PDB file of C-alpha atoms (C1' of nucleotides) in Angstrom:
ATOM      1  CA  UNK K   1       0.000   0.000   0.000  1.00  0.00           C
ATOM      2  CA  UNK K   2       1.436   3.198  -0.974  1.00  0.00           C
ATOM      3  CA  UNK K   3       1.364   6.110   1.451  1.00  0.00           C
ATOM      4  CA  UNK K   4      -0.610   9.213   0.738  1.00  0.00           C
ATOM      5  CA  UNK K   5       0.072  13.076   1.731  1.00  0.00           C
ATOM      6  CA  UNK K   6      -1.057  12.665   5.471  1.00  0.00           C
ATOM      7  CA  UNK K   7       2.055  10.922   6.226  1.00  0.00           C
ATOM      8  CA  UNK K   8       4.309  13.221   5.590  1.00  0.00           C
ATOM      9  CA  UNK K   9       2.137  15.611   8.022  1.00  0.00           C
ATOM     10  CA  UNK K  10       3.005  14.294  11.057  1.00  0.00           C
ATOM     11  CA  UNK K  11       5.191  16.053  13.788  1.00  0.00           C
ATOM     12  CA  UNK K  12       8.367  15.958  12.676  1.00  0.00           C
ATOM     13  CA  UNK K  13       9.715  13.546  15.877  1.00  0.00           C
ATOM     14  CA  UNK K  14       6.906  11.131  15.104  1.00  0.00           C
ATOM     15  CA  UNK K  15       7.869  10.943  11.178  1.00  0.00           C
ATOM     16  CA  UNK K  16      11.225  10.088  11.768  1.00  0.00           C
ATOM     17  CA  UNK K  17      10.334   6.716  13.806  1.00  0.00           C
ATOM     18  CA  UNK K  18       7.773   6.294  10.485  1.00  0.00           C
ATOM     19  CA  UNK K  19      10.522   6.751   8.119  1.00  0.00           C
ATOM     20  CA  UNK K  20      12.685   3.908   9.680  1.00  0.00           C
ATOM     21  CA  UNK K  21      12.611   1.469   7.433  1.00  0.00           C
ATOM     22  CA  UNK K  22      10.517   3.077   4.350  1.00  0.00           C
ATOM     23  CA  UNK K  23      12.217   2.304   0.884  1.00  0.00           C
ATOM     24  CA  UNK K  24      13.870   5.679  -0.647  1.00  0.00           C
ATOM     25  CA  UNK K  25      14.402   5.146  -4.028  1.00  0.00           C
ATOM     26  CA  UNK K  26      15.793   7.294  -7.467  1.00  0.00           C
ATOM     27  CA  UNK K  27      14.529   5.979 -10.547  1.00  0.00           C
ATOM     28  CA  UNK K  28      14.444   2.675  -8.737  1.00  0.00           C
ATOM     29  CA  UNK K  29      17.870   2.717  -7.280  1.00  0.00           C
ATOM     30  CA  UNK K  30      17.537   2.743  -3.506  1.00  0.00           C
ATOM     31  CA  UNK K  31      17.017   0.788   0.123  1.00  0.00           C
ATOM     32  CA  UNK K  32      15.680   0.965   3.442  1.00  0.00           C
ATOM     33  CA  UNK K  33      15.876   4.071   5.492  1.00  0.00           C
ATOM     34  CA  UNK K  34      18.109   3.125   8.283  1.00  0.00           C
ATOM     35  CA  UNK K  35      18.896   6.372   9.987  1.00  0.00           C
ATOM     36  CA  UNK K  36      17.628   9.850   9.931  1.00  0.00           C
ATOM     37  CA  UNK K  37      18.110  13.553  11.996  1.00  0.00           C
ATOM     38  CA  UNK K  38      15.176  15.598  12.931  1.00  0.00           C
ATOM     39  CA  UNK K  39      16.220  19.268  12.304  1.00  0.00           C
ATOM     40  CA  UNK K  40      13.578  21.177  14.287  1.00  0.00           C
ATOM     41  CA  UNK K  41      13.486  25.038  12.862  1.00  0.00           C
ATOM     42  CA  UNK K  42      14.668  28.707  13.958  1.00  0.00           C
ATOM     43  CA  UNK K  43      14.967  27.646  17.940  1.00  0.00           C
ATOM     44  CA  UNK K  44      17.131  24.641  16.805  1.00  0.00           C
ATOM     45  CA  UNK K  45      21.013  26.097  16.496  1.00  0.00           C
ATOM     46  CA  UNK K  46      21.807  23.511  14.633  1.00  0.00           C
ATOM     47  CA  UNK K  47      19.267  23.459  11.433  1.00  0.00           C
ATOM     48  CA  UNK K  48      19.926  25.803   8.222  1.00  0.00           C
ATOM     49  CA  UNK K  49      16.844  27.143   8.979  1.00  0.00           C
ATOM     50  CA  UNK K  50      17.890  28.727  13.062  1.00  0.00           C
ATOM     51  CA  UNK K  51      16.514  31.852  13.542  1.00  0.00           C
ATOM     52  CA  UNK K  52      13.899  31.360  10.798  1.00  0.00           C
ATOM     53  CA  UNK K  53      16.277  32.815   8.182  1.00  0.00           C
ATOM     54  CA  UNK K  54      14.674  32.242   4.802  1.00  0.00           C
ATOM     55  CA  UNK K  55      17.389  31.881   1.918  1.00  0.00           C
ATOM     56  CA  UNK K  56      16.805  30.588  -1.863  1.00  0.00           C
ATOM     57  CA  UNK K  57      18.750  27.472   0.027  1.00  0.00           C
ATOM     58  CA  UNK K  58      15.981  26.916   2.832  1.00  0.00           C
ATOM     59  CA  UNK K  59      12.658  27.992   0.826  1.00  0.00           C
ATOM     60  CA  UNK K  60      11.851  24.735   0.372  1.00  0.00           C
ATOM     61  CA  UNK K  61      11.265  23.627   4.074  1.00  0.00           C
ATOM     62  CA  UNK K  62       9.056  26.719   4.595  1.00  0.00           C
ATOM     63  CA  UNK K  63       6.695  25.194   1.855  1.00  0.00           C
ATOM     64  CA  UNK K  64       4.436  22.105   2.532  1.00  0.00           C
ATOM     65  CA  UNK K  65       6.042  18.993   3.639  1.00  0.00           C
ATOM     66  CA  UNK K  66       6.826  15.724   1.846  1.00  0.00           C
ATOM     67  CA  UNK K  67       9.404  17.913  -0.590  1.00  0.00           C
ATOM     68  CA  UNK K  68      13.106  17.410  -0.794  1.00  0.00           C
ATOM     69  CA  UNK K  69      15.032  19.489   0.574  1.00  0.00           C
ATOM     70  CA  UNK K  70      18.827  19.342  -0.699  1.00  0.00           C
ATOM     71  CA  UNK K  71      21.855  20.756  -0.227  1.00  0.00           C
ATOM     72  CA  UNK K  72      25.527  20.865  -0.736  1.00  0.00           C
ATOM     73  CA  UNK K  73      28.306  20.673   2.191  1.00  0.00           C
ATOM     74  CA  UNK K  74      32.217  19.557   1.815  1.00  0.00           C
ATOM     75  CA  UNK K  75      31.305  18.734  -1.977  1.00  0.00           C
ATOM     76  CA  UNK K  76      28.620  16.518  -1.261  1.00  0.00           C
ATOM     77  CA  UNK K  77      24.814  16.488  -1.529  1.00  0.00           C
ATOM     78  CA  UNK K  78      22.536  15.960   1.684  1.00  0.00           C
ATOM     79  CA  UNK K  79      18.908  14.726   1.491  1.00  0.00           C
ATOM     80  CA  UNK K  80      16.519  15.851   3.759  1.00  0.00           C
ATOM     81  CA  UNK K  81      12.745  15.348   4.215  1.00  0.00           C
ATOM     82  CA  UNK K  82      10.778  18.343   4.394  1.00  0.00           C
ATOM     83  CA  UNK K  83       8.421  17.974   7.551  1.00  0.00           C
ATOM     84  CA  UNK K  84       6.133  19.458  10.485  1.00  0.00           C
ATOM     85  CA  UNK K  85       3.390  22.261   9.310  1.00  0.00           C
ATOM     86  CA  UNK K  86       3.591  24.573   5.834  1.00  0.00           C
ATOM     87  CA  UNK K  87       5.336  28.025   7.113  1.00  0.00           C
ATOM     88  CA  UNK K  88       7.587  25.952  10.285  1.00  0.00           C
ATOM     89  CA  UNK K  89      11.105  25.265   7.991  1.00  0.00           C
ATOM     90  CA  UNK K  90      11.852  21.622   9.552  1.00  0.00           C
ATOM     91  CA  UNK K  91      13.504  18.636   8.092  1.00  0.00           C
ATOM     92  CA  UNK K  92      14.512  15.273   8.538  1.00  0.00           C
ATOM     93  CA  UNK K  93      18.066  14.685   6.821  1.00  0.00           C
ATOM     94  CA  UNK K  94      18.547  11.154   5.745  1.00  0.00           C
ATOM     95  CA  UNK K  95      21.860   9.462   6.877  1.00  0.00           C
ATOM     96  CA  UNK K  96      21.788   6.227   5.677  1.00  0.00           C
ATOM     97  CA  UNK K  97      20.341   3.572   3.410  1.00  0.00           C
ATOM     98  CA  UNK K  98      20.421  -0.119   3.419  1.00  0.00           C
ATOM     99  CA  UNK K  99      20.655  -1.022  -0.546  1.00  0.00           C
ATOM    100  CA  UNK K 100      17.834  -3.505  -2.085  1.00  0.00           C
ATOM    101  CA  UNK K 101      17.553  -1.907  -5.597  1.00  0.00           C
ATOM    102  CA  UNK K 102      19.788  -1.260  -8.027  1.00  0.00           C
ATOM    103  CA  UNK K 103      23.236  -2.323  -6.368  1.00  0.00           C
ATOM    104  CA  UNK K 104      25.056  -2.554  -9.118  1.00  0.00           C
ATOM    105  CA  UNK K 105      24.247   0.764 -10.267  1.00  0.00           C
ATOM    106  CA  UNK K 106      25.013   1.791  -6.898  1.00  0.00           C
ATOM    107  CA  UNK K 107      28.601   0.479  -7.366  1.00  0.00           C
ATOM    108  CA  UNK K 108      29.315   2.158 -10.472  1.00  0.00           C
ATOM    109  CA  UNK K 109      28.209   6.024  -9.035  1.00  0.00           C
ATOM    110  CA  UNK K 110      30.143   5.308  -5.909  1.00  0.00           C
ATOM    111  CA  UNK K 111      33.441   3.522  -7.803  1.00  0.00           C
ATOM    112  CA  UNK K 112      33.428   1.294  -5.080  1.00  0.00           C
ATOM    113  CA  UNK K 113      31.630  -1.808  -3.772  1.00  0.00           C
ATOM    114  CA  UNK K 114      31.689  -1.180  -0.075  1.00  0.00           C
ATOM    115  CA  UNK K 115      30.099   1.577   1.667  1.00  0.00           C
ATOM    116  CA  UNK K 116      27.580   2.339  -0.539  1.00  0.00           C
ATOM    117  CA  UNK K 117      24.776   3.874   1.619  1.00  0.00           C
ATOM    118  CA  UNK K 118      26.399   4.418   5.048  1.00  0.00           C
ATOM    119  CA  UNK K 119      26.133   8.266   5.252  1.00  0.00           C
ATOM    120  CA  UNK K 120      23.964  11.220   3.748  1.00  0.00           C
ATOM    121  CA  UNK K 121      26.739  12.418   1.249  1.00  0.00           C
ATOM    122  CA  UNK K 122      27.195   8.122   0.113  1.00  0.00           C
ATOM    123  CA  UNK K 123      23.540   7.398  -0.430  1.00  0.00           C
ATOM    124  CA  UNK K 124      23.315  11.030  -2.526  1.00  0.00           C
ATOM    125  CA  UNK K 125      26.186   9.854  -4.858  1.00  0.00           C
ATOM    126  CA  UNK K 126      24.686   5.862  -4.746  1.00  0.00           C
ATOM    127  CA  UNK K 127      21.781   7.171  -5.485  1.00  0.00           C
ATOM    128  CA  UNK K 128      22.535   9.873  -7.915  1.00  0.00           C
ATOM    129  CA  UNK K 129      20.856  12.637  -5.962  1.00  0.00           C
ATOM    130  CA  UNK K 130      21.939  16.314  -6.518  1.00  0.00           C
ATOM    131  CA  UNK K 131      20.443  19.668  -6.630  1.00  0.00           C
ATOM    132  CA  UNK K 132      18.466  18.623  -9.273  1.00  0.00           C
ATOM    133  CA  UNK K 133      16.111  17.488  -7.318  1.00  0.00           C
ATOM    134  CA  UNK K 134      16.202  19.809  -5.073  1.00  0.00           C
ATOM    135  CA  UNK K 135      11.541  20.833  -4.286  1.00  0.00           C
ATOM    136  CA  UNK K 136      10.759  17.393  -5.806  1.00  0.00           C
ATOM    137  CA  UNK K 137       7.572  15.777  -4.530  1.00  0.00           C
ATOM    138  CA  UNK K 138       8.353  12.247  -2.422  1.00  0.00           C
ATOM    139  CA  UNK K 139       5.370  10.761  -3.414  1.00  0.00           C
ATOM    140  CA  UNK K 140       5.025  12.195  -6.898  1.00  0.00           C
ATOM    141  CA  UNK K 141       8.639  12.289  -8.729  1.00  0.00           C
ATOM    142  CA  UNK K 142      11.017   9.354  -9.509  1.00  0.00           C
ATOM    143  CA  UNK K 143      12.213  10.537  -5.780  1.00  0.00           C
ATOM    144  CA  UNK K 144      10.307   8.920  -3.684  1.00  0.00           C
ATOM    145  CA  UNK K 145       9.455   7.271  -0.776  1.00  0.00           C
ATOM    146  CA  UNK K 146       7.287   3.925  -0.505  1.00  0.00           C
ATOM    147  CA  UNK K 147       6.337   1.230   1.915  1.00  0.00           C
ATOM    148  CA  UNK K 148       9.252  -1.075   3.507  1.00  0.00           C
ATOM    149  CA  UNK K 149       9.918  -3.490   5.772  1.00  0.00           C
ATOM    150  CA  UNK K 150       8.341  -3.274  10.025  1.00  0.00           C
ATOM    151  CA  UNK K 151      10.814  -1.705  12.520  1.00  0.00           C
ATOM    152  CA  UNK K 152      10.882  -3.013  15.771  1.00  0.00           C
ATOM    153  CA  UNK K 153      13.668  -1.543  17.818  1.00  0.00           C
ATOM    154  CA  UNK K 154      14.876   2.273  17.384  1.00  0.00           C
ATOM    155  CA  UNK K 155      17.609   3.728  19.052  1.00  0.00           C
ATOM    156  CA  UNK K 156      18.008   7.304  19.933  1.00  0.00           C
ATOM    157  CA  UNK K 157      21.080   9.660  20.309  1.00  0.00           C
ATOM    158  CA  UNK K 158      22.624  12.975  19.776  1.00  0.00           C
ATOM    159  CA  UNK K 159      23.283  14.018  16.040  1.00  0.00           C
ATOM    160  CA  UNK K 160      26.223  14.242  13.849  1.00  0.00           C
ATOM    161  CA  UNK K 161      28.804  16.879  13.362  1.00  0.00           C
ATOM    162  CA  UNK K 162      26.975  19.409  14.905  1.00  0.00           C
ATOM    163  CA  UNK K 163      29.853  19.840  17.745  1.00  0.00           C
ATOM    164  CA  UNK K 164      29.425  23.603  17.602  1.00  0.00           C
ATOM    165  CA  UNK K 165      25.925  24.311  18.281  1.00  0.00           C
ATOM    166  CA  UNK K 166      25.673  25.108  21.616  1.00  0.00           C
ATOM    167  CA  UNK K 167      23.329  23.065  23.058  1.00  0.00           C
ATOM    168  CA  UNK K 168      21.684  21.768  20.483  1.00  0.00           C
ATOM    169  CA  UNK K 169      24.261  18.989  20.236  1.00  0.00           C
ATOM    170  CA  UNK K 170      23.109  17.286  23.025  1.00  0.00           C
ATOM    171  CA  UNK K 171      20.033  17.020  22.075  1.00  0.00           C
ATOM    172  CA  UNK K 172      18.729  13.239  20.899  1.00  0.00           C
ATOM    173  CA  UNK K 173      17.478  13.685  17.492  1.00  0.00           C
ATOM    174  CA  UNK K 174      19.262  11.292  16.144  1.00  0.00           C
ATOM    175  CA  UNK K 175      17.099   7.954  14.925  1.00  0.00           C
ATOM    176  CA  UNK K 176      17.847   4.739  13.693  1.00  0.00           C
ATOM    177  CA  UNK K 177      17.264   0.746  13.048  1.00  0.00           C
ATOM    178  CA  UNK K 178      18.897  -0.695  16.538  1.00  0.00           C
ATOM    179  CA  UNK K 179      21.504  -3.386  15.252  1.00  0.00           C
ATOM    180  CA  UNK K 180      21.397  -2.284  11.582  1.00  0.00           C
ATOM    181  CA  UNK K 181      25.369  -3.145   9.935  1.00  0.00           C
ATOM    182  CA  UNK K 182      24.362   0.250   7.309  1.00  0.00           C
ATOM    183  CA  UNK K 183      23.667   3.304   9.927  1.00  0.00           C
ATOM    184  CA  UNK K 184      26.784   5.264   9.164  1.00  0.00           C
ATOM    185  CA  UNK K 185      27.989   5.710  12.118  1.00  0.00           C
ATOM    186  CA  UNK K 186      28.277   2.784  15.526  1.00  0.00           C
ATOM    187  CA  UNK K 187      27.535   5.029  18.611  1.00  0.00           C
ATOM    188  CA  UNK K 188      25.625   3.979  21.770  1.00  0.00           C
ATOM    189  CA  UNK K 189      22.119   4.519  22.128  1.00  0.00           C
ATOM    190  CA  UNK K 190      20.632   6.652  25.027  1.00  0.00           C
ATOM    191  CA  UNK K 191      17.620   4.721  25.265  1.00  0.00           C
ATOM    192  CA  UNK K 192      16.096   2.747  22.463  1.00  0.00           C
ATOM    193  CA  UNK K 193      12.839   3.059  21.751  1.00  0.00           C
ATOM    194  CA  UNK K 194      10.262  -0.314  21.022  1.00  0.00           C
ATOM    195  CA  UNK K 195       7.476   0.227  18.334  1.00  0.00           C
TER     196      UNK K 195
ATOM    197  C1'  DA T   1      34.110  41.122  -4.231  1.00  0.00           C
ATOM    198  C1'  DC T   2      35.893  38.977  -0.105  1.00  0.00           C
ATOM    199  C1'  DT T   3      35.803  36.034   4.218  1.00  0.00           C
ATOM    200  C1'  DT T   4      34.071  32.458   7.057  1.00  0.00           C
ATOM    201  C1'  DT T   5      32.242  28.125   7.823  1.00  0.00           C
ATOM    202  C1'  DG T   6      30.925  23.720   7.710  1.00  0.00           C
ATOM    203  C1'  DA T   7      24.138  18.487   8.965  1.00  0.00           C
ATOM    204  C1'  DT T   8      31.275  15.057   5.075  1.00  0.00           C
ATOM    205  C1'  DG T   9      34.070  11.365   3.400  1.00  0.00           C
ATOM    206  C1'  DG T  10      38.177   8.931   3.030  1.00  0.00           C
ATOM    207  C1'  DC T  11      42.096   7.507   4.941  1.00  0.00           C
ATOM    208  C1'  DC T  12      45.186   7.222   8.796  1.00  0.00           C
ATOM    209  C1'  DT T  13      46.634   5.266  13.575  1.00  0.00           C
TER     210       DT T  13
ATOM    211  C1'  DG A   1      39.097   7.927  17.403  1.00  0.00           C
ATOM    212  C1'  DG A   2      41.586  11.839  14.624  1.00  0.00           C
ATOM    213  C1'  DC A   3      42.946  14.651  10.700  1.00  0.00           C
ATOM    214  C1'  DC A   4      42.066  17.513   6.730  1.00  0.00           C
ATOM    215  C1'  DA A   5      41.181  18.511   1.702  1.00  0.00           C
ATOM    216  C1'  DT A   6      38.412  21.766  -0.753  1.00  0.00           C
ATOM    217  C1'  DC A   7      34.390  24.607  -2.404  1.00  0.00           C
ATOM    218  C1'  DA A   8      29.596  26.328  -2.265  1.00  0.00           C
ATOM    219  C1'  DA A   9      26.549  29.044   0.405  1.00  0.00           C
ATOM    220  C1'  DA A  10      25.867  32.723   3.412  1.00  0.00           C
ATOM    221  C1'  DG A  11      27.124  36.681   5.507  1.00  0.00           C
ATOM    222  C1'  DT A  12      29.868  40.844   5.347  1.00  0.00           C
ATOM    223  C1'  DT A  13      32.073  45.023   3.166  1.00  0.00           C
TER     224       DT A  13
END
DNA sequence: ACTTTGATGGCCT
DNA sequence: GGCCATCAAAGTT
């Protein structure tokens, strides 16, 4: 069953348990969302969009959600989710994939066989994902995200590279698939969550 | 037009 | 775990 526009309007903190484990996939080149970062808006230091500043860059997140929102850091594209309510800029950035479709194209875009998926610049590149698609509907474009496999364990923890926010890096908004061998990066859980 | 700063990845120990 | 190349975006002048 596909999903529909509704899902995409949930709080942003409840989407990102719902997108554990939901199959992102580029003109059917993809895999399992296996970790994800909420970024929460203008009182969050750490999100593009702190302080509600509204660039060409952040537009997108201040639209409707269920857009992508992409952008470019250290030569490498990030994909985020946009979430939460039309006019409240928040995100959900996806780190990491775990590959079912298209491997071998995968392979050939990443001129590797290892480490395909396991971080939100990889899966861009596996995936072929640049600015290009930068507003594209998830549910409407050959983006998108469809149904995937049941998650039963998520575990919870600060965010990545975000050391100089302030507070903000503290804060546990990081999500993923407890156990998963893709999630880009082994840290341990502050609590784990059970669904 | 110029300066600062990374929501990283790859490779090293 | 640590280091750092390298450039686009944003902010400043």
């Amino acid at each position: 069953m596909a999903l529909d526009r509704s899902f995409f309007e949930m709080p942003t903190l409840e989407l990102c348990l719902h997108l554990l484990g939901k199959e992102l996939t580029h003109d059917g080149v993809g895999g399992y969302i296996v970790e994800v970062e909420a970024y929460m808006g203008p009182h969050d230091r750490a999100a593009h969009s702190y302080g509600g500043r509204r660039t060409k860059r952040t537009e997108v997140m201040f639209g409707p959600p269920g857009k992508a929102y992409v952008y470019t850091i250290h030569q490498q594209h990030c994909l985020n989710v946009v979430s939460g309510k039309e006019g409240h800029p928040e995100a959900i950035l996806v780190r990491a994939l775990q590959p079912t479709k298209g491997i071998e194209k995968m392979m050939e875009r990443r001129g590797r066989a290892d480490n395909l998926t396991n971080g939100p610049g990889r899966l861009c590149q596996a995936l072929g994902i640049t600015k290009a698609q930068y507003g594209w509907d998830l549910l409407e474009s050959p983006l998108r995200i469809g149904p995937g496999i049941p998650v039963k364990r998520v575990a919870v923890g600060p965010r990545i590279g975000i050391e100089n926010t302030g507070e903000a890096r503290h804060y546990p908004w990081r999500f993923w698939i407890d156990g998963n061998e893709h999630v880009s990066r082994t840290r341990k859980a502050q609590k784990i969550i059970e669904l």
